[in-house]
C-alpha cells in the first residue's frame, strides 16, 4: 500500500518566537519554490508551545505546505491542572498533529505506557493525529529485548484503543515513530537492518490486532540522529514512511535536505 511520506521536525525546547518564525519561513521558502515536488508528502513542524500561535499565523498568511504539531498534550480536557495544555487548546492554536510518548517524556517525566495510551485518546478526541513514539534503550537492545519492549509499548496503546471501539478512521490516523533511545541526539543512528527488522515487526503487530486496511494505512517513521547524509539510506527503506527529526530540524538547510532525501523526486 502506498502511504504518503511524513517528515516531522521536533524542535524540542529550542527557539524563542522570532528565531522560530525565521526557521519556519526559511523552510517554507524552499518548499514554495519547489511546490510540485512536495505535493505527495506531509511535513510537520513541532515548535515549542510558545511559538505555535506565531507559526500558525505564518501558515495562514502564506500558501504553506507544512502543518503544525505539538510536542506533548495533557490527558485532561480542562480545569485545575496548572501548567498543562489540553488537546482542544492545541486544535485552537492550529495544530493538526501531536507527538505522544517521546522518550524524553517517558524517561525525564515518568510517562508510562498507560499514560501514553491515555494521551493518544486525548489527541483523537480533539481530532489531532497522534505520532506515538516507541523505542528501546541501550540496555534493552544489548540484552536482546528490543522487539519485546516495542511490542509491549505498542500493544498497550492498541488494546486500549480497541477496547474503546475506536473507529477505523481514527485508528488509521495514528503514526508510529520508532526511536531507539540510544540513537536520539547521540549521532549514533540505527542501521538500516535494525530499522527494517523493527518496522517489519511493528507492521506485523498492527496486522495481528487491526483490520488489514487500517494496519496498512498507519505510517511508520524512524527517528534517531537522522541527518542529511544518512536520511536516504534510512528513510527510503520498505516499511519506512518518513522520519522524526530532532537536532537536524533546527537548521533549515539540513531539514530540507532530509525531506528531499525522503521524498522521491517524481512525487
Ligand atoms: C527526536 O528528538 O525525536 C530525535 C530523533 O532527535 P535527534 O534527531 O536529534 O536524534
PDB file of C-alpha atoms and ligand atoms in Angstrom:
ATOM      1  CA  UNK A   1       0.000   0.000   0.000  1.00  0.00           C
ATOM      2  CA  UNK A   2       1.243   3.479  -0.916  1.00  0.00           C
ATOM      3  CA  UNK A   3       1.383   5.776   2.129  1.00  0.00           C
ATOM      4  CA  UNK A   4       2.209   9.482   1.983  1.00  0.00           C
ATOM      5  CA  UNK A   5       5.669  10.240   3.287  1.00  0.00           C
ATOM      6  CA  UNK A   6       5.701  12.180   6.559  1.00  0.00           C
ATOM      7  CA  UNK A   7       8.679  14.112   7.879  1.00  0.00           C
ATOM      8  CA  UNK A   8       8.368  15.719  11.280  1.00  0.00           C
ATOM      9  CA  UNK A   9      10.686  18.285  12.821  1.00  0.00           C
ATOM     10  CA  UNK A  10      10.794  18.135  16.621  1.00  0.00           C
ATOM     11  CA  UNK A  11      12.347  21.392  17.774  1.00  0.00           C
ATOM     12  CA  UNK A  12      12.160  20.340  21.438  1.00  0.00           C
ATOM     13  CA  UNK A  13      12.706  23.208  23.924  1.00  0.00           C
ATOM     14  CA  UNK A  14      14.591  25.352  21.385  1.00  0.00           C
ATOM     15  CA  UNK A  15      13.631  28.678  19.912  1.00  0.00           C
ATOM     16  CA  UNK A  16      12.065  31.911  21.022  1.00  0.00           C
ATOM     17  CA  UNK A  17       9.316  33.258  18.797  1.00  0.00           C
ATOM     18  CA  UNK A  18      11.418  35.372  16.416  1.00  0.00           C
ATOM     19  CA  UNK A  19      14.011  32.700  15.514  1.00  0.00           C
ATOM     20  CA  UNK A  20      11.255  30.095  15.276  1.00  0.00           C
ATOM     21  CA  UNK A  21       9.453  32.241  12.724  1.00  0.00           C
ATOM     22  CA  UNK A  22      12.682  32.720  10.825  1.00  0.00           C
ATOM     23  CA  UNK A  23      13.360  28.980  10.694  1.00  0.00           C
ATOM     24  CA  UNK A  24       9.822  28.167   9.557  1.00  0.00           C
ATOM     25  CA  UNK A  25       9.998  30.924   6.942  1.00  0.00           C
ATOM     26  CA  UNK A  26      13.269  29.567   5.532  1.00  0.00           C
ATOM     27  CA  UNK A  27      11.816  26.065   5.325  1.00  0.00           C
ATOM     28  CA  UNK A  28       8.671  27.400   3.734  1.00  0.00           C
ATOM     29  CA  UNK A  29      10.599  29.341   1.073  1.00  0.00           C
ATOM     30  CA  UNK A  30      12.287  26.190  -0.068  1.00  0.00           C
ATOM     31  CA  UNK A  31       9.012  24.279  -0.314  1.00  0.00           C
ATOM     32  CA  UNK A  32       7.183  27.078  -2.064  1.00  0.00           C
ATOM     33  CA  UNK A  33       9.932  27.343  -4.677  1.00  0.00           C
ATOM     34  CA  UNK A  34       9.625  23.606  -5.448  1.00  0.00           C
ATOM     35  CA  UNK A  35       5.942  23.079  -4.753  1.00  0.00           C
ATOM     36  CA  UNK A  36       5.054  20.199  -7.120  1.00  0.00           C
ATOM     37  CA  UNK A  37       7.774  18.047  -5.613  1.00  0.00           C
ATOM     38  CA  UNK A  38       6.205  18.181  -2.151  1.00  0.00           C
ATOM     39  CA  UNK A  39       2.570  17.587  -3.033  1.00  0.00           C
ATOM     40  CA  UNK A  40       2.933  13.893  -2.258  1.00  0.00           C
ATOM     41  CA  UNK A  41       4.292  14.290   1.247  1.00  0.00           C
ATOM     42  CA  UNK A  42       3.407  15.770   4.611  1.00  0.00           C
ATOM     43  CA  UNK A  43       5.849  17.945   6.519  1.00  0.00           C
ATOM     44  CA  UNK A  44       5.103  18.818  10.132  1.00  0.00           C
ATOM     45  CA  UNK A  45       6.911  21.342  12.319  1.00  0.00           C
ATOM     46  CA  UNK A  46       6.671  20.903  16.090  1.00  0.00           C
ATOM     47  CA  UNK A  47       7.985  24.078  17.740  1.00  0.00           C
ATOM     48  CA  UNK A  48       7.731  24.797  21.475  1.00  0.00           C
ATOM     49  CA  UNK A  49       4.199  25.653  22.673  1.00  0.00           C
ATOM     50  CA  UNK A  50       5.088  29.325  22.903  1.00  0.00           C
ATOM     51  CA  UNK A  51       5.795  29.580  19.159  1.00  0.00           C
ATOM     52  CA  UNK A  52       2.702  27.679  17.975  1.00  0.00           C
ATOM     53  CA  UNK A  53       0.496  30.729  17.571  1.00  0.00           C
ATOM     54  CA  UNK A  54       3.080  32.694  15.580  1.00  0.00           C
ATOM     55  CA  UNK A  55       3.735  29.734  13.281  1.00  0.00           C
ATOM     56  CA  UNK A  56       0.014  29.196  12.843  1.00  0.00           C
ATOM     57  CA  UNK A  57      -0.324  32.802  11.681  1.00  0.00           C
ATOM     58  CA  UNK A  58       2.589  32.324   9.298  1.00  0.00           C
ATOM     59  CA  UNK A  59       0.866  29.259   7.841  1.00  0.00           C
ATOM     60  CA  UNK A  60      -2.407  31.117   7.455  1.00  0.00           C
ATOM     61  CA  UNK A  61      -0.867  34.090   5.690  1.00  0.00           C
ATOM     62  CA  UNK A  62       1.014  32.011   3.117  1.00  0.00           C
ATOM     63  CA  UNK A  63       0.429  29.036   0.895  1.00  0.00           C
ATOM     64  CA  UNK A  64       2.168  26.858   3.453  1.00  0.00           C
ATOM     65  CA  UNK A  65       2.819  23.244   2.564  1.00  0.00           C
ATOM     66  CA  UNK A  66       3.677  22.186   6.077  1.00  0.00           C
ATOM     67  CA  UNK A  67       1.476  21.504   9.060  1.00  0.00           C
ATOM     68  CA  UNK A  68       1.760  22.298  12.704  1.00  0.00           C
ATOM     69  CA  UNK A  69       2.310  19.797  15.508  1.00  0.00           C
ATOM     70  CA  UNK A  70       2.747  19.996  19.265  1.00  0.00           C
ATOM     71  CA  UNK A  71       5.321  18.066  21.262  1.00  0.00           C
ATOM     72  CA  UNK A  72       3.007  16.888  24.042  1.00  0.00           C
ATOM     73  CA  UNK A  73      -0.521  17.227  25.400  1.00  0.00           C
ATOM     74  CA  UNK A  74      -2.391  16.675  28.631  1.00  0.00           C
ATOM     75  CA  UNK A  75      -4.682  13.709  29.231  1.00  0.00           C
ATOM     76  CA  UNK A  76      -7.100  16.133  30.880  1.00  0.00           C
ATOM     77  CA  UNK A  77      -9.592  18.214  28.950  1.00  0.00           C
ATOM     78  CA  UNK A  78      -9.822  21.331  31.168  1.00  0.00           C
ATOM     79  CA  UNK A  79      -9.742  22.603  34.730  1.00  0.00           C
ATOM     80  CA  UNK A  80      -7.342  22.638  37.670  1.00  0.00           C
ATOM     81  CA  UNK A  81      -4.208  21.255  36.014  1.00  0.00           C
ATOM     82  CA  UNK A  82      -1.705  24.065  36.374  1.00  0.00           C
ATOM     83  CA  UNK A  83       0.855  24.122  33.592  1.00  0.00           C
ATOM     84  CA  UNK A  84      -0.907  21.604  31.349  1.00  0.00           C
ATOM     85  CA  UNK A  85      -2.083  22.138  27.755  1.00  0.00           C
ATOM     86  CA  UNK A  86      -5.083  20.148  26.528  1.00  0.00           C
ATOM     87  CA  UNK A  87      -5.901  18.855  23.064  1.00  0.00           C
ATOM     88  CA  UNK A  88      -8.631  21.449  22.438  1.00  0.00           C
ATOM     89  CA  UNK A  89      -6.080  24.223  23.061  1.00  0.00           C
ATOM     90  CA  UNK A  90      -3.731  22.662  20.532  1.00  0.00           C
ATOM     91  CA  UNK A  91      -6.503  22.484  17.943  1.00  0.00           C
ATOM     92  CA  UNK A  92      -7.412  26.070  18.772  1.00  0.00           C
ATOM     93  CA  UNK A  93      -3.859  27.211  18.005  1.00  0.00           C
ATOM     94  CA  UNK A  94      -3.801  25.391  14.668  1.00  0.00           C
ATOM     95  CA  UNK A  95      -2.193  22.027  15.440  1.00  0.00           C
ATOM     96  CA  UNK A  96      -3.058  19.020  13.310  1.00  0.00           C
ATOM     97  CA  UNK A  97      -0.560  16.585  14.838  1.00  0.00           C
ATOM     98  CA  UNK A  98       0.843  15.900  18.295  1.00  0.00           C
ATOM     99  CA  UNK A  99       3.829  13.859  19.469  1.00  0.00           C
ATOM    100  CA  UNK A 100       2.937  11.399  22.205  1.00  0.00           C
ATOM    101  CA  UNK A 101       5.286   9.388  24.410  1.00  0.00           C
ATOM    102  CA  UNK A 102       8.570  10.826  23.162  1.00  0.00           C
ATOM    103  CA  UNK A 103      11.385   9.040  25.011  1.00  0.00           C
ATOM    104  CA  UNK A 104      12.314  12.291  26.774  1.00  0.00           C
ATOM    105  CA  UNK A 105       8.769  12.419  28.177  1.00  0.00           C
ATOM    106  CA  UNK A 106       8.993   8.775  29.205  1.00  0.00           C
ATOM    107  CA  UNK A 107      12.430   8.946  30.823  1.00  0.00           C
ATOM    108  CA  UNK A 108      12.567  12.508  32.198  1.00  0.00           C
ATOM    109  CA  UNK A 109       8.906  12.937  33.115  1.00  0.00           C
ATOM    110  CA  UNK A 110       7.899   9.391  34.022  1.00  0.00           C
ATOM    111  CA  UNK A 111       5.320   8.813  31.285  1.00  0.00           C
ATOM    112  CA  UNK A 112       4.202   5.195  31.346  1.00  0.00           C
ATOM    113  CA  UNK A 113       2.770   3.101  28.512  1.00  0.00           C
ATOM    114  CA  UNK A 114      -0.665   3.561  30.120  1.00  0.00           C
ATOM    115  CA  UNK A 115      -0.324   7.347  30.259  1.00  0.00           C
ATOM    116  CA  UNK A 116       0.829   7.365  26.648  1.00  0.00           C
ATOM    117  CA  UNK A 117      -2.317   5.396  25.712  1.00  0.00           C
ATOM    118  CA  UNK A 118      -4.485   7.963  27.521  1.00  0.00           C
ATOM    119  CA  UNK A 119      -2.741  10.785  25.692  1.00  0.00           C
ATOM    120  CA  UNK A 120      -3.457   9.082  22.380  1.00  0.00           C
ATOM    121  CA  UNK A 121      -7.154   9.145  23.370  1.00  0.00           C
ATOM    122  CA  UNK A 122      -6.936  12.820  24.257  1.00  0.00           C
ATOM    123  CA  UNK A 123      -5.428  13.544  20.869  1.00  0.00           C
ATOM    124  CA  UNK A 124      -8.053  11.579  18.940  1.00  0.00           C
ATOM    125  CA  UNK A 125     -10.881  13.138  20.965  1.00  0.00           C
ATOM    126  CA  UNK A 126      -9.684  16.507  19.676  1.00  0.00           C
ATOM    127  CA  UNK A 127      -9.160  15.497  16.045  1.00  0.00           C
ATOM    128  CA  UNK A 128      -5.392  15.614  16.450  1.00  0.00           C
ATOM    129  CA  UNK A 129      -3.299  12.971  14.689  1.00  0.00           C
ATOM    130  CA  UNK A 130      -1.051  11.320  17.273  1.00  0.00           C
ATOM    131  CA  UNK A 131       2.528  10.424  16.445  1.00  0.00           C
ATOM    132  CA  UNK A 132       3.262   7.746  19.025  1.00  0.00           C
ATOM    133  CA  UNK A 133       6.948   7.352  19.846  1.00  0.00           C
ATOM    134  CA  UNK A 134       8.274   3.901  20.708  1.00  0.00           C
ATOM    135  CA  UNK A 135      11.795   2.705  21.366  1.00  0.00           C
ATOM    136  CA  UNK A 136      14.131   0.554  23.388  1.00  0.00           C
ATOM    137  CA  UNK A 137      17.002   1.848  25.496  1.00  0.00           C
ATOM    138  CA  UNK A 138      20.600   0.717  25.109  1.00  0.00           C
ATOM    139  CA  UNK A 139      20.469  -1.954  27.809  1.00  0.00           C
ATOM    140  CA  UNK A 140      17.277  -3.403  26.370  1.00  0.00           C
ATOM    141  CA  UNK A 141      18.916  -3.572  22.920  1.00  0.00           C
ATOM    142  CA  UNK A 142      22.105  -5.106  24.276  1.00  0.00           C
ATOM    143  CA  UNK A 143      20.138  -7.724  26.197  1.00  0.00           C
ATOM    144  CA  UNK A 144      18.154  -8.688  23.092  1.00  0.00           C
ATOM    145  CA  UNK A 145      14.825  -7.315  24.366  1.00  0.00           C
ATOM    146  CA  UNK A 146      14.195  -4.762  21.608  1.00  0.00           C
ATOM    147  CA  UNK A 147      11.240  -6.440  19.925  1.00  0.00           C
ATOM    148  CA  UNK A 148       9.610  -7.415  23.223  1.00  0.00           C
ATOM    149  CA  UNK A 149       9.807  -3.847  24.538  1.00  0.00           C
ATOM    150  CA  UNK A 150       8.363  -2.399  21.349  1.00  0.00           C
ATOM    151  CA  UNK A 151       5.580  -4.968  21.285  1.00  0.00           C
ATOM    152  CA  UNK A 152       4.623  -4.077  24.865  1.00  0.00           C
ATOM    153  CA  UNK A 153       4.676  -0.338  24.179  1.00  0.00           C
ATOM    154  CA  UNK A 154       2.560  -0.721  21.044  1.00  0.00           C
ATOM    155  CA  UNK A 155       0.095  -3.264  22.401  1.00  0.00           C
ATOM    156  CA  UNK A 156      -0.793  -1.146  25.444  1.00  0.00           C
ATOM    157  CA  UNK A 157      -1.880   1.615  23.074  1.00  0.00           C
ATOM    158  CA  UNK A 158      -3.616  -0.677  20.590  1.00  0.00           C
ATOM    159  CA  UNK A 159      -5.539  -2.688  23.168  1.00  0.00           C
ATOM    160  CA  UNK A 160      -6.927   0.398  24.884  1.00  0.00           C
ATOM    161  CA  UNK A 161      -7.996   1.858  21.541  1.00  0.00           C
ATOM    162  CA  UNK A 162      -9.629  -1.417  20.509  1.00  0.00           C
ATOM    163  CA  UNK A 163     -11.401  -1.832  23.876  1.00  0.00           C
ATOM    164  CA  UNK A 164     -12.818   1.675  23.465  1.00  0.00           C
ATOM    165  CA  UNK A 165     -14.193   0.778  19.992  1.00  0.00           C
ATOM    166  CA  UNK A 166     -12.109   3.462  18.313  1.00  0.00           C
ATOM    167  CA  UNK A 167     -13.225   3.948  14.705  1.00  0.00           C
ATOM    168  CA  UNK A 168     -11.150   2.690  11.807  1.00  0.00           C
ATOM    169  CA  UNK A 169     -10.650   6.253  10.573  1.00  0.00           C
ATOM    170  CA  UNK A 170      -9.245   7.324  13.909  1.00  0.00           C
ATOM    171  CA  UNK A 171      -7.009   4.261  14.123  1.00  0.00           C
ATOM    172  CA  UNK A 172      -5.721   4.948  10.628  1.00  0.00           C
ATOM    173  CA  UNK A 173      -4.766   8.494  11.662  1.00  0.00           C
ATOM    174  CA  UNK A 174      -2.146   7.088  14.040  1.00  0.00           C
ATOM    175  CA  UNK A 175       1.512   7.334  13.169  1.00  0.00           C
ATOM    176  CA  UNK A 176       4.177   5.298  14.959  1.00  0.00           C
ATOM    177  CA  UNK A 177       7.702   6.644  15.293  1.00  0.00           C
ATOM    178  CA  UNK A 178      10.378   4.078  16.074  1.00  0.00           C
ATOM    179  CA  UNK A 179      13.031   5.977  18.010  1.00  0.00           C
ATOM    180  CA  UNK A 180      15.708   3.873  19.696  1.00  0.00           C
ATOM    181  CA  UNK A 181      16.556   5.844  22.838  1.00  0.00           C
ATOM    182  CA  UNK A 182      20.282   5.253  22.322  1.00  0.00           C
ATOM    183  CA  UNK A 183      20.068   6.922  18.911  1.00  0.00           C
ATOM    184  CA  UNK A 184      18.315  10.125  19.974  1.00  0.00           C
ATOM    185  CA  UNK A 185      20.643  13.110  19.963  1.00  0.00           C
ATOM    186  CA  UNK A 186      23.730  10.870  20.102  1.00  0.00           C
ATOM    187  CA  UNK A 187      24.876  10.879  16.478  1.00  0.00           C
ATOM    188  CA  UNK A 188      24.594   7.054  16.500  1.00  0.00           C
ATOM    189  CA  UNK A 189      21.683   6.156  14.259  1.00  0.00           C
ATOM    190  CA  UNK A 190      20.282   2.648  13.964  1.00  0.00           C
ATOM    191  CA  UNK A 191      21.496   0.638  10.983  1.00  0.00           C
ATOM    192  CA  UNK A 192      19.215   0.058   8.018  1.00  0.00           C
ATOM    193  CA  UNK A 193      18.967  -3.616   9.033  1.00  0.00           C
ATOM    194  CA  UNK A 194      17.922  -2.713  12.590  1.00  0.00           C
ATOM    195  CA  UNK A 195      15.300  -0.268  11.330  1.00  0.00           C
ATOM    196  CA  UNK A 196      13.966  -2.763   8.786  1.00  0.00           C
ATOM    197  CA  UNK A 197      13.674  -5.515  11.407  1.00  0.00           C
ATOM    198  CA  UNK A 198      11.763  -3.316  13.844  1.00  0.00           C
ATOM    199  CA  UNK A 199       9.465  -1.763  11.248  1.00  0.00           C
ATOM    200  CA  UNK A 200       8.577  -5.179   9.802  1.00  0.00           C
ATOM    201  CA  UNK A 201       7.701  -6.372  13.293  1.00  0.00           C
ATOM    202  CA  UNK A 202       5.622  -3.275  14.062  1.00  0.00           C
ATOM    203  CA  UNK A 203       3.651  -3.758  10.840  1.00  0.00           C
ATOM    204  CA  UNK A 204       3.134  -7.417  11.761  1.00  0.00           C
ATOM    205  CA  UNK A 205       1.796  -6.480  15.209  1.00  0.00           C
ATOM    206  CA  UNK A 206      -0.560  -3.946  13.625  1.00  0.00           C
ATOM    207  CA  UNK A 207      -1.889  -6.701  11.360  1.00  0.00           C
ATOM    208  CA  UNK A 208      -2.398  -9.028  14.322  1.00  0.00           C
ATOM    209  CA  UNK A 209      -4.687  -6.521  16.041  1.00  0.00           C
ATOM    210  CA  UNK A 210      -6.349  -4.435  13.331  1.00  0.00           C
ATOM    211  CA  UNK A 211      -8.194  -4.901  10.051  1.00  0.00           C
ATOM    212  CA  UNK A 212      -5.707  -5.113   7.176  1.00  0.00           C
ATOM    213  CA  UNK A 213      -6.773  -1.803   5.618  1.00  0.00           C
ATOM    214  CA  UNK A 214      -6.147   0.033   8.910  1.00  0.00           C
ATOM    215  CA  UNK A 215      -2.887  -1.778   9.676  1.00  0.00           C
ATOM    216  CA  UNK A 216      -1.639  -0.887   6.210  1.00  0.00           C
ATOM    217  CA  UNK A 217      -2.660   2.775   6.472  1.00  0.00           C
ATOM    218  CA  UNK A 218      -0.716   3.552   9.671  1.00  0.00           C
ATOM    219  CA  UNK A 219       2.557   5.299   8.921  1.00  0.00           C
ATOM    220  CA  UNK A 220       5.826   4.150  10.482  1.00  0.00           C
ATOM    221  CA  UNK A 221       8.583   6.728  10.945  1.00  0.00           C
ATOM    222  CA  UNK A 222      12.177   6.285  12.010  1.00  0.00           C
ATOM    223  CA  UNK A 223      13.820   8.783  14.341  1.00  0.00           C
ATOM    224  CA  UNK A 224      17.235   8.941  15.984  1.00  0.00           C
ATOM    225  CA  UNK A 225      20.175  11.002  14.666  1.00  0.00           C
ATOM    226  CA  UNK A 226      18.701  11.365  11.176  1.00  0.00           C
ATOM    227  CA  UNK A 227      20.952  13.727   9.207  1.00  0.00           C
ATOM    228  CA  UNK A 228      21.188  14.713   5.541  1.00  0.00           C
ATOM    229  CA  UNK A 229      23.919  12.118   4.928  1.00  0.00           C
ATOM    230  CA  UNK A 230      22.017   9.117   6.320  1.00  0.00           C
ATOM    231  CA  UNK A 231      18.428  10.129   5.517  1.00  0.00           C
ATOM    232  CA  UNK A 232      18.231   8.459   2.144  1.00  0.00           C
ATOM    233  CA  UNK A 233      19.536   5.108   3.436  1.00  0.00           C
ATOM    234  CA  UNK A 234      17.184   5.088   6.433  1.00  0.00           C
ATOM    235  CA  UNK A 235      14.016   6.811   5.263  1.00  0.00           C
ATOM    236  CA  UNK A 236      13.526   5.123   1.908  1.00  0.00           C
ATOM    237  CA  UNK A 237      13.544   1.564   3.265  1.00  0.00           C
ATOM    238  CA  UNK A 238      10.439  -0.506   2.583  1.00  0.00           C
ATOM    239  CA  UNK A 239       8.053  -0.030   5.507  1.00  0.00           C
ATOM    240  CA  UNK A 240       9.626   3.300   6.497  1.00  0.00           C
ATOM    241  CA  UNK A 241       7.227   6.117   5.659  1.00  0.00           C
ATOM    242  CA  UNK A 242       9.376   9.035   6.753  1.00  0.00           C
ATOM    243  CA  UNK A 243      11.249  10.375   9.728  1.00  0.00           C
ATOM    244  CA  UNK A 244      11.059  12.168  13.053  1.00  0.00           C
ATOM    245  CA  UNK A 245      13.964  14.573  13.151  1.00  0.00           C
ATOM    246  CA  UNK A 246      15.268  16.360  16.239  1.00  0.00           C
ATOM    247  CA  UNK A 247      18.605  18.184  16.099  1.00  0.00           C
ATOM    248  CA  UNK A 248      18.812  18.402  12.311  1.00  0.00           C
ATOM    249  CA  UNK A 249      15.390  20.044  12.108  1.00  0.00           C
ATOM    250  CA  UNK A 250      16.823  23.187  13.708  1.00  0.00           C
ATOM    251  CA  UNK A 251      18.785  24.070  10.559  1.00  0.00           C
ATOM    252  CA  UNK A 252      16.574  24.822   7.558  1.00  0.00           C
ATOM    253  CA  UNK A 253      19.127  23.520   5.025  1.00  0.00           C
ATOM    254  CA  UNK A 254      19.579  20.218   6.887  1.00  0.00           C
ATOM    255  CA  UNK A 255      15.876  19.681   7.426  1.00  0.00           C
ATOM    256  CA  UNK A 256      15.049  20.413   3.807  1.00  0.00           C
ATOM    257  CA  UNK A 257      17.832  18.063   2.661  1.00  0.00           C
ATOM    258  CA  UNK A 258      16.310  15.319   4.823  1.00  0.00           C
ATOM    259  CA  UNK A 259      12.858  15.941   3.360  1.00  0.00           C
ATOM    260  CA  UNK A 260      14.364  15.806  -0.136  1.00  0.00           C
ATOM    261  CA  UNK A 261      16.077  12.511   0.660  1.00  0.00           C
ATOM    262  CA  UNK A 262      12.850  11.004   1.974  1.00  0.00           C
ATOM    263  CA  UNK A 263      10.603  12.147  -0.858  1.00  0.00           C
ATOM    264  CA  UNK A 264      11.080  10.658  -4.288  1.00  0.00           C
ATOM    265  CA  UNK A 265      11.521  13.500  -6.780  1.00  0.00           C
ATOM    266  CA  UNK A 266       8.679  12.334  -9.078  1.00  0.00           C
ATOM    267  CA  UNK A 267       6.048  12.744  -6.302  1.00  0.00           C
TER     268      UNK A 267
HETATM  269  C1  LIG B   1      13.934  13.307  18.482  1.00  0.00           C
HETATM  270  O1  LIG B   1      14.042  14.149  19.354  1.00  0.00           O
HETATM  271  O2  LIG B   1      12.825  12.791  18.281  1.00  0.00           O
HETATM  272  C2  LIG B   1      15.111  12.916  17.716  1.00  0.00           C
HETATM  273  C3  LIG B   1      15.005  11.931  16.890  1.00  0.00           C
HETATM  274  O3  LIG B   1      16.244  13.653  17.933  1.00  0.00           O
HETATM  275  P1  LIG B   1      17.601  13.585  17.043  1.00  0.00           P
HETATM  276  O4  LIG B   1      17.189  13.626  15.592  1.00  0.00           O
HETATM  277  O5  LIG B   1      18.367  14.779  17.458  1.00  0.00           O
HETATM  278  O6  LIG B   1      18.271  12.296  17.365  1.00  0.00           O
END
